[in-house]
Amino acid sequence: MWKKSELREAPAPLEGPVVGTIIGGTIIWFVLFLAQLPFYGWFADNGHAWWVWTCLAGGGLGLIGIWYVRGRDAALKRAAAADHS
């Protein structure tokens, strides 16, 4: 077990183009969903229909993620503007 003296300080979080990354990932999930739809019968016959629904769920969660990171980005910008004034 770790002792408190052995614990290290957590590194600072990485900042980058978070909104663009989430949008790109969401687009990929939806493209994968649409690409698999014509083959849904095959997926269902072979017990892999969950692949199709996983892609749809990924796209839906990505939409929530876009909403979240845009709000976070706006809050960070407001906080930075408040610090400068």
PDB file of N, CA and C in Angstrom:
ATOM      1  N   MET A   1       0.847  -1.175   0.000  1.00  0.00           N
ATOM      2  CA  MET A   1       0.000   0.000   0.000  1.00  0.00           C
ATOM      3  C   MET A   1       0.892   1.238   0.000  1.00  0.00           C
ATOM      4  N   TRP A   2       0.416   2.264  -0.602  1.00  0.00           N
ATOM      5  CA  TRP A   2       1.183   3.507  -0.694  1.00  0.00           C
ATOM      6  C   TRP A   2       1.067   4.315   0.581  1.00  0.00           C
ATOM      7  N   LYS A   3       2.185   4.901   0.969  1.00  0.00           N
ATOM      8  CA  LYS A   3       2.177   5.830   2.101  1.00  0.00           C
ATOM      9  C   LYS A   3       1.952   7.229   1.564  1.00  0.00           C
ATOM     10  N   LYS A   4       1.421   8.095   2.407  1.00  0.00           N
ATOM     11  CA  LYS A   4       1.181   9.469   1.953  1.00  0.00           C
ATOM     12  C   LYS A   4       2.460  10.146   1.509  1.00  0.00           C
ATOM     13  N   SER A   5       3.582   9.797   2.105  1.00  0.00           N
ATOM     14  CA  SER A   5       4.846  10.419   1.724  1.00  0.00           C
ATOM     15  C   SER A   5       5.285   9.991   0.327  1.00  0.00           C
ATOM     16  N   GLU A   6       4.756   8.864  -0.163  1.00  0.00           N
ATOM     17  CA  GLU A   6       5.133   8.369  -1.487  1.00  0.00           C
ATOM     18  C   GLU A   6       4.243   8.900  -2.597  1.00  0.00           C
ATOM     19  N   LEU A   7       3.124   9.528  -2.249  1.00  0.00           N
ATOM     20  CA  LEU A   7       2.213  10.046  -3.256  1.00  0.00           C
ATOM     21  C   LEU A   7       2.809  11.272  -3.923  1.00  0.00           C
ATOM     22  N   ARG A   8       2.566  11.400  -5.190  1.00  0.00           N
ATOM     23  CA  ARG A   8       3.058  12.547  -5.952  1.00  0.00           C
ATOM     24  C   ARG A   8       1.898  13.468  -6.277  1.00  0.00           C
ATOM     25  N   GLU A   9       2.243  14.717  -6.522  1.00  0.00           N
ATOM     26  CA  GLU A   9       1.229  15.687  -6.911  1.00  0.00           C
ATOM     27  C   GLU A   9       0.718  15.344  -8.307  1.00  0.00           C
ATOM     28  N   ALA A  10      -0.571  15.498  -8.500  1.00  0.00           N
ATOM     29  CA  ALA A  10      -1.170  15.196  -9.801  1.00  0.00           C
ATOM     30  C   ALA A  10      -0.678  16.200 -10.845  1.00  0.00           C
ATOM     31  N   PRO A  11      -0.385  15.738 -12.060  1.00  0.00           N
ATOM     32  CA  PRO A  11       0.054  16.671 -13.106  1.00  0.00           C
ATOM     33  C   PRO A  11      -1.091  17.576 -13.543  1.00  0.00           C
ATOM     34  N   ALA A  12      -0.743  18.709 -14.101  1.00  0.00           N
ATOM     35  CA  ALA A  12      -1.756  19.638 -14.617  1.00  0.00           C
ATOM     36  C   ALA A  12      -2.460  18.994 -15.814  1.00  0.00           C
ATOM     37  N   PRO A  13      -3.757  19.238 -15.982  1.00  0.00           N
ATOM     38  CA  PRO A  13      -4.470  18.645 -17.116  1.00  0.00           C
ATOM     39  C   PRO A  13      -3.976  19.234 -18.437  1.00  0.00           C
ATOM     40  N   LEU A  14      -3.995  18.409 -19.457  1.00  0.00           N
ATOM     41  CA  LEU A  14      -3.598  18.864 -20.788  1.00  0.00           C
ATOM     42  C   LEU A  14      -4.727  19.675 -21.404  1.00  0.00           C
ATOM     43  N   GLU A  15      -4.403  20.774 -21.981  1.00  0.00           N
ATOM     44  CA  GLU A  15      -5.395  21.597 -22.672  1.00  0.00           C
ATOM     45  C   GLU A  15      -5.084  21.548 -24.169  1.00  0.00           C
ATOM     46  N   GLY A  16      -6.101  21.538 -24.952  1.00  0.00           N
ATOM     47  CA  GLY A  16      -5.938  21.488 -26.400  1.00  0.00           C
ATOM     48  C   GLY A  16      -7.264  21.789 -27.058  1.00  0.00           C
ATOM     49  N   PRO A  17      -7.381  21.442 -28.313  1.00  0.00           N
ATOM     50  CA  PRO A  17      -8.638  21.693 -29.035  1.00  0.00           C
ATOM     51  C   PRO A  17      -9.699  20.663 -28.654  1.00  0.00           C
ATOM     52  N   VAL A  18     -10.203  20.774 -27.438  1.00  0.00           N
ATOM     53  CA  VAL A  18     -11.125  19.771 -26.900  1.00  0.00           C
ATOM     54  C   VAL A  18     -12.423  19.728 -27.696  1.00  0.00           C
ATOM     55  N   VAL A  19     -12.982  20.891 -28.014  1.00  0.00           N
ATOM     56  CA  VAL A  19     -14.253  20.932 -28.739  1.00  0.00           C
ATOM     57  C   VAL A  19     -14.103  20.252 -30.103  1.00  0.00           C
ATOM     58  N   GLY A  20     -13.048  20.560 -30.810  1.00  0.00           N
ATOM     59  CA  GLY A  20     -12.811  19.947 -32.124  1.00  0.00           C
ATOM     60  C   GLY A  20     -12.603  18.443 -32.032  1.00  0.00           C
ATOM     61  N   THR A  21     -11.922  18.004 -30.991  1.00  0.00           N
ATOM     62  CA  THR A  21     -11.685  16.579 -30.798  1.00  0.00           C
ATOM     63  C   THR A  21     -12.997  15.841 -30.553  1.00  0.00           C
ATOM     64  N   ILE A  22     -13.860  16.402 -29.718  1.00  0.00           N
ATOM     65  CA  ILE A  22     -15.140  15.767 -29.417  1.00  0.00           C
ATOM     66  C   ILE A  22     -16.049  15.766 -30.651  1.00  0.00           C
ATOM     67  N   ILE A  23     -16.045  16.861 -31.401  1.00  0.00           N
ATOM     68  CA  ILE A  23     -16.850  16.919 -32.628  1.00  0.00           C
ATOM     69  C   ILE A  23     -16.360  15.867 -33.626  1.00  0.00           C
ATOM     70  N   GLY A  24     -15.058  15.764 -33.784  1.00  0.00           N
ATOM     71  CA  GLY A  24     -14.502  14.766 -34.701  1.00  0.00           C
ATOM     72  C   GLY A  24     -14.863  13.348 -34.300  1.00  0.00           C
ATOM     73  N   GLY A  25     -14.750  13.039 -33.014  1.00  0.00           N
ATOM     74  CA  GLY A  25     -15.114  11.711 -32.535  1.00  0.00           C
ATOM     75  C   GLY A  25     -16.587  11.408 -32.719  1.00  0.00           C
ATOM     76  N   THR A  26     -17.427  12.403 -32.484  1.00  0.00           N
ATOM     77  CA  THR A  26     -18.874  12.226 -32.661  1.00  0.00           C
ATOM     78  C   THR A  26     -19.213  11.948 -34.121  1.00  0.00           C
ATOM     79  N   ILE A  27     -18.577  12.673 -35.015  1.00  0.00           N
ATOM     80  CA  ILE A  27     -18.801  12.441 -36.446  1.00  0.00           C
ATOM     81  C   ILE A  27     -18.392  11.020 -36.830  1.00  0.00           C
ATOM     82  N   ILE A  28     -17.263  10.567 -36.301  1.00  0.00           N
ATOM     83  CA  ILE A  28     -16.797   9.207 -36.607  1.00  0.00           C
ATOM     84  C   ILE A  28     -17.823   8.173 -36.132  1.00  0.00           C
ATOM     85  N   TRP A  29     -18.360   8.334 -34.907  1.00  0.00           N
ATOM     86  CA  TRP A  29     -19.360   7.392 -34.407  1.00  0.00           C
ATOM     87  C   TRP A  29     -20.583   7.355 -35.314  1.00  0.00           C
ATOM     88  N   PHE A  30     -21.074   8.538 -35.741  1.00  0.00           N
ATOM     89  CA  PHE A  30     -22.257   8.563 -36.601  1.00  0.00           C
ATOM     90  C   PHE A  30     -21.967   7.982 -37.981  1.00  0.00           C
ATOM     91  N   VAL A  31     -20.791   8.229 -38.520  1.00  0.00           N
ATOM     92  CA  VAL A  31     -20.423   7.643 -39.817  1.00  0.00           C
ATOM     93  C   VAL A  31     -20.370   6.122 -39.705  1.00  0.00           C
ATOM     94  N   LEU A  32     -19.791   5.619 -38.631  1.00  0.00           N
ATOM     95  CA  LEU A  32     -19.755   4.169 -38.437  1.00  0.00           C
ATOM     96  C   LEU A  32     -21.158   3.588 -38.309  1.00  0.00           C
ATOM     97  N   PHE A  33     -22.040   4.289 -37.612  1.00  0.00           N
ATOM     98  CA  PHE A  33     -23.426   3.838 -37.495  1.00  0.00           C
ATOM     99  C   PHE A  33     -24.084   3.764 -38.870  1.00  0.00           C
ATOM    100  N   LEU A  34     -23.959   4.826 -39.649  1.00  0.00           N
ATOM    101  CA  LEU A  34     -24.591   4.863 -40.976  1.00  0.00           C
ATOM    102  C   LEU A  34     -23.981   3.826 -41.918  1.00  0.00           C
ATOM    103  N   ALA A  35     -22.681   3.564 -41.781  1.00  0.00           N
ATOM    104  CA  ALA A  35     -22.023   2.581 -42.644  1.00  0.00           C
ATOM    105  C   ALA A  35     -22.490   1.162 -42.327  1.00  0.00           C
ATOM    106  N   GLN A  36     -22.890   0.912 -41.091  1.00  0.00           N
ATOM    107  CA  GLN A  36     -23.308  -0.433 -40.704  1.00  0.00           C
ATOM    108  C   GLN A  36     -24.796  -0.700 -40.928  1.00  0.00           C
ATOM    109  N   LEU A  37     -25.586   0.356 -41.080  1.00  0.00           N
ATOM    110  CA  LEU A  37     -27.034   0.162 -41.248  1.00  0.00           C
ATOM    111  C   LEU A  37     -27.416  -0.745 -42.415  1.00  0.00           C
ATOM    112  N   PRO A  38     -26.790  -0.617 -43.591  1.00  0.00           N
ATOM    113  CA  PRO A  38     -27.195  -1.519 -44.686  1.00  0.00           C
ATOM    114  C   PRO A  38     -26.935  -2.996 -44.386  1.00  0.00           C
ATOM    115  N   PHE A  39     -26.063  -3.278 -43.432  1.00  0.00           N
ATOM    116  CA  PHE A  39     -25.709  -4.659 -43.107  1.00  0.00           C
ATOM    117  C   PHE A  39     -26.340  -5.121 -41.797  1.00  0.00           C
ATOM    118  N   TYR A  40     -27.368  -4.397 -41.351  1.00  0.00           N
ATOM    119  CA  TYR A  40     -27.967  -4.720 -40.056  1.00  0.00           C
ATOM    120  C   TYR A  40     -28.460  -6.170 -39.996  1.00  0.00           C
ATOM    121  N   GLY A  41     -29.041  -6.646 -41.079  1.00  0.00           N
ATOM    122  CA  GLY A  41     -29.527  -8.032 -41.106  1.00  0.00           C
ATOM    123  C   GLY A  41     -28.417  -9.029 -40.834  1.00  0.00           C
ATOM    124  N   TRP A  42     -27.271  -8.830 -41.439  1.00  0.00           N
ATOM    125  CA  TRP A  42     -26.132  -9.720 -41.207  1.00  0.00           C
ATOM    126  C   TRP A  42     -25.670  -9.645 -39.761  1.00  0.00           C
ATOM    127  N   PHE A  43     -25.573  -8.404 -39.233  1.00  0.00           N
ATOM    128  CA  PHE A  43     -25.157  -8.247 -37.839  1.00  0.00           C
ATOM    129  C   PHE A  43     -26.135  -8.958 -36.905  1.00  0.00           C
ATOM    130  N   ALA A  44     -27.430  -8.791 -37.148  1.00  0.00           N
ATOM    131  CA  ALA A  44     -28.448  -9.416 -36.295  1.00  0.00           C
ATOM    132  C   ALA A  44     -28.401 -10.935 -36.396  1.00  0.00           C
ATOM    133  N   ASP A  45     -28.227 -11.470 -37.602  1.00  0.00           N
ATOM    134  CA  ASP A  45     -28.174 -12.919 -37.800  1.00  0.00           C
ATOM    135  C   ASP A  45     -26.980 -13.549 -37.092  1.00  0.00           C
ATOM    136  N   ASN A  46     -25.890 -12.817 -36.981  1.00  0.00           N
ATOM    137  CA  ASN A  46     -24.668 -13.352 -36.386  1.00  0.00           C
ATOM    138  C   ASN A  46     -24.450 -12.901 -34.942  1.00  0.00           C
ATOM    139  N   GLY A  47     -25.467 -12.282 -34.351  1.00  0.00           N
ATOM    140  CA  GLY A  47     -25.378 -11.899 -32.945  1.00  0.00           C
ATOM    141  C   GLY A  47     -24.511 -10.677 -32.683  1.00  0.00           C
ATOM    142  N   HIS A  48     -24.332  -9.841 -33.699  1.00  0.00           N
ATOM    143  CA  HIS A  48     -23.489  -8.650 -33.541  1.00  0.00           C
ATOM    144  C   HIS A  48     -24.276  -7.348 -33.725  1.00  0.00           C
ATOM    145  N   ALA A  49     -25.569  -7.390 -33.542  1.00  0.00           N
ATOM    146  CA  ALA A  49     -26.371  -6.172 -33.719  1.00  0.00           C
ATOM    147  C   ALA A  49     -25.959  -5.084 -32.731  1.00  0.00           C
ATOM    148  N   TRP A  50     -25.368  -5.473 -31.616  1.00  0.00           N
ATOM    149  CA  TRP A  50     -24.947  -4.495 -30.621  1.00  0.00           C
ATOM    150  C   TRP A  50     -23.880  -3.565 -31.178  1.00  0.00           C
ATOM    151  N   TRP A  51     -23.128  -3.991 -32.196  1.00  0.00           N
ATOM    152  CA  TRP A  51     -22.126  -3.105 -32.813  1.00  0.00           C
ATOM    153  C   TRP A  51     -22.803  -1.863 -33.382  1.00  0.00           C
ATOM    154  N   VAL A  52     -23.916  -2.066 -34.067  1.00  0.00           N
ATOM    155  CA  VAL A  52     -24.645  -0.953 -34.679  1.00  0.00           C
ATOM    156  C   VAL A  52     -25.135   0.004 -33.596  1.00  0.00           C
ATOM    157  N   TRP A  53     -25.740  -0.559 -32.544  1.00  0.00           N
ATOM    158  CA  TRP A  53     -26.297   0.277 -31.484  1.00  0.00           C
ATOM    159  C   TRP A  53     -25.221   0.934 -30.630  1.00  0.00           C
ATOM    160  N   THR A  54     -24.052   0.307 -30.560  1.00  0.00           N
ATOM    161  CA  THR A  54     -22.932   0.934 -29.847  1.00  0.00           C
ATOM    162  C   THR A  54     -22.489   2.198 -30.578  1.00  0.00           C
ATOM    163  N   CYS A  55     -22.452   2.146 -31.903  1.00  0.00           N
ATOM    164  CA  CYS A  55     -22.069   3.327 -32.679  1.00  0.00           C
ATOM    165  C   CYS A  55     -23.090   4.445 -32.514  1.00  0.00           C
ATOM    166  N   LEU A  56     -24.371   4.098 -32.494  1.00  0.00           N
ATOM    167  CA  LEU A  56     -25.409   5.108 -32.281  1.00  0.00           C
ATOM    168  C   LEU A  56     -25.292   5.711 -30.878  1.00  0.00           C
ATOM    169  N   ALA A  57     -25.046   4.867 -29.887  1.00  0.00           N
ATOM    170  CA  ALA A  57     -24.875   5.369 -28.519  1.00  0.00           C
ATOM    171  C   ALA A  57     -23.650   6.272 -28.423  1.00  0.00           C
ATOM    172  N   GLY A  58     -22.564   5.905 -29.100  1.00  0.00           N
ATOM    173  CA  GLY A  58     -21.370   6.744 -29.108  1.00  0.00           C
ATOM    174  C   GLY A  58     -21.642   8.105 -29.716  1.00  0.00           C
ATOM    175  N   GLY A  59     -22.405   8.127 -30.797  1.00  0.00           N
ATOM    176  CA  GLY A  59     -22.774   9.399 -31.405  1.00  0.00           C
ATOM    177  C   GLY A  59     -23.661  10.235 -30.502  1.00  0.00           C
ATOM    178  N   GLY A  60     -24.621   9.594 -29.849  1.00  0.00           N
ATOM    179  CA  GLY A  60     -25.506  10.315 -28.936  1.00  0.00           C
ATOM    180  C   GLY A  60     -24.751  10.873 -27.742  1.00  0.00           C
ATOM    181  N   LEU A  61     -23.871  10.071 -27.166  1.00  0.00           N
ATOM    182  CA  LEU A  61     -23.060  10.562 -26.044  1.00  0.00           C
ATOM    183  C   LEU A  61     -22.094  11.649 -26.502  1.00  0.00           C
ATOM    184  N   GLY A  62     -21.652  11.555 -27.753  1.00  0.00           N
ATOM    185  CA  GLY A  62     -20.806  12.605 -28.300  1.00  0.00           C
ATOM    186  C   GLY A  62     -21.529  13.936 -28.373  1.00  0.00           C
ATOM    187  N   LEU A  63     -22.828  13.908 -28.710  1.00  0.00           N
ATOM    188  CA  LEU A  63     -23.608  15.150 -28.730  1.00  0.00           C
ATOM    189  C   LEU A  63     -23.684  15.775 -27.338  1.00  0.00           C
ATOM    190  N   ILE A  64     -23.854  14.927 -26.330  1.00  0.00           N
ATOM    191  CA  ILE A  64     -23.839  15.431 -24.955  1.00  0.00           C
ATOM    192  C   ILE A  64     -22.459  15.997 -24.627  1.00  0.00           C
ATOM    193  N   GLY A  65     -21.421  15.302 -25.086  1.00  0.00           N
ATOM    194  CA  GLY A  65     -20.057  15.765 -24.853  1.00  0.00           C
ATOM    195  C   GLY A  65     -19.780  17.107 -25.511  1.00  0.00           C
ATOM    196  N   ILE A  66     -20.295  17.308 -26.711  1.00  0.00           N
ATOM    197  CA  ILE A  66     -20.109  18.600 -27.394  1.00  0.00           C
ATOM    198  C   ILE A  66     -20.757  19.703 -26.577  1.00  0.00           C
ATOM    199  N   TRP A  67     -21.977  19.474 -26.113  1.00  0.00           N
ATOM    200  CA  TRP A  67     -22.674  20.468 -25.282  1.00  0.00           C
ATOM    201  C   TRP A  67     -21.854  20.776 -24.029  1.00  0.00           C
ATOM    202  N   TYR A  68     -21.326  19.731 -23.401  1.00  0.00           N
ATOM    203  CA  TYR A  68     -20.573  19.898 -22.158  1.00  0.00           C
ATOM    204  C   TYR A  68     -19.267  20.664 -22.376  1.00  0.00           C
ATOM    205  N   VAL A  69     -18.469  20.263 -23.362  1.00  0.00           N
ATOM    206  CA  VAL A  69     -17.161  20.910 -23.535  1.00  0.00           C
ATOM    207  C   VAL A  69     -17.298  22.331 -24.065  1.00  0.00           C
ATOM    208  N   ARG A  70     -18.350  22.614 -24.831  1.00  0.00           N
ATOM    209  CA  ARG A  70     -18.562  23.999 -25.263  1.00  0.00           C
ATOM    210  C   ARG A  70     -18.888  24.885 -24.061  1.00  0.00           C
ATOM    211  N   GLY A  71     -19.697  24.385 -23.145  1.00  0.00           N
ATOM    212  CA  GLY A  71     -19.995  25.127 -21.923  1.00  0.00           C
ATOM    213  C   GLY A  71     -18.765  25.301 -21.051  1.00  0.00           C
ATOM    214  N   ARG A  72     -17.953  24.250 -20.952  1.00  0.00           N
ATOM    215  CA  ARG A  72     -16.721  24.324 -20.166  1.00  0.00           C
ATOM    216  C   ARG A  72     -15.754  25.323 -20.772  1.00  0.00           C
ATOM    217  N   ASP A  73     -15.619  25.296 -22.086  1.00  0.00           N
ATOM    218  CA  ASP A  73     -14.731  26.224 -22.779  1.00  0.00           C
ATOM    219  C   ASP A  73     -15.182  27.671 -22.573  1.00  0.00           C
ATOM    220  N   ALA A  74     -16.488  27.902 -22.655  1.00  0.00           N
ATOM    221  CA  ALA A  74     -17.024  29.248 -22.444  1.00  0.00           C
ATOM    222  C   ALA A  74     -16.776  29.708 -21.004  1.00  0.00           C
ATOM    223  N   ALA A  75     -16.942  28.799 -20.043  1.00  0.00           N
ATOM    224  CA  ALA A  75     -16.709  29.154 -18.638  1.00  0.00           C
ATOM    225  C   ALA A  75     -15.245  29.478 -18.388  1.00  0.00           C
ATOM    226  N   LEU A  76     -14.341  28.716 -19.006  1.00  0.00           N
ATOM    227  CA  LEU A  76     -12.907  29.003 -18.855  1.00  0.00           C
ATOM    228  C   LEU A  76     -12.553  30.365 -19.448  1.00  0.00           C
ATOM    229  N   LYS A  77     -13.153  30.685 -20.588  1.00  0.00           N
ATOM    230  CA  LYS A  77     -12.885  31.989 -21.209  1.00  0.00           C
ATOM    231  C   LYS A  77     -13.445  33.129 -20.367  1.00  0.00           C
ATOM    232  N   ARG A  78     -14.631  32.939 -19.782  1.00  0.00           N
ATOM    233  CA  ARG A  78     -15.187  33.967 -18.898  1.00  0.00           C
ATOM    234  C   ARG A  78     -14.326  34.160 -17.667  1.00  0.00           C
ATOM    235  N   ALA A  79     -13.814  33.072 -17.103  1.00  0.00           N
ATOM    236  CA  ALA A  79     -12.966  33.170 -15.923  1.00  0.00           C
ATOM    237  C   ALA A  79     -11.652  33.871 -16.249  1.00  0.00           C
ATOM    238  N   ALA A  80     -11.094  33.573 -17.424  1.00  0.00           N
ATOM    239  CA  ALA A  80      -9.851  34.220 -17.828  1.00  0.00           C
ATOM    240  C   ALA A  80     -10.064  35.714 -18.061  1.00  0.00           C
ATOM    241  N   ALA A  81     -11.212  36.078 -18.656  1.00  0.00           N
ATOM    242  CA  ALA A  81     -11.519  37.497 -18.890  1.00  0.00           C
ATOM    243  C   ALA A  81     -11.737  38.222 -17.570  1.00  0.00           C
ATOM    244  N   ALA A  82     -12.348  37.565 -16.591  1.00  0.00           N
ATOM    245  CA  ALA A  82     -12.580  38.176 -15.286  1.00  0.00           C
ATOM    246  C   ALA A  82     -11.262  38.384 -14.541  1.00  0.00           C
ATOM    247  N   ASP A  83     -10.312  37.473 -14.730  1.00  0.00           N
ATOM    248  CA  ASP A  83      -9.010  37.614 -14.072  1.00  0.00           C
ATOM    249  C   ASP A  83      -8.213  38.763 -14.639  1.00  0.00           C
ATOM    250  N   HIS A  84      -8.378  39.041 -15.926  1.00  0.00           N
ATOM    251  CA  HIS A  84      -7.614  40.102 -16.591  1.00  0.00           C
ATOM    252  C   HIS A  84      -8.190  41.487 -16.344  1.00  0.00           C
ATOM    253  N   SER A  85      -9.451  41.562 -15.908  1.00  0.00           N
ATOM    254  CA  SER A  85     -10.048  42.889 -15.703  1.00  0.00           C
ATOM    255  C   SER A  85     -10.066  43.280 -14.253  1.00  0.00           C
TER     256      SER A  85
END
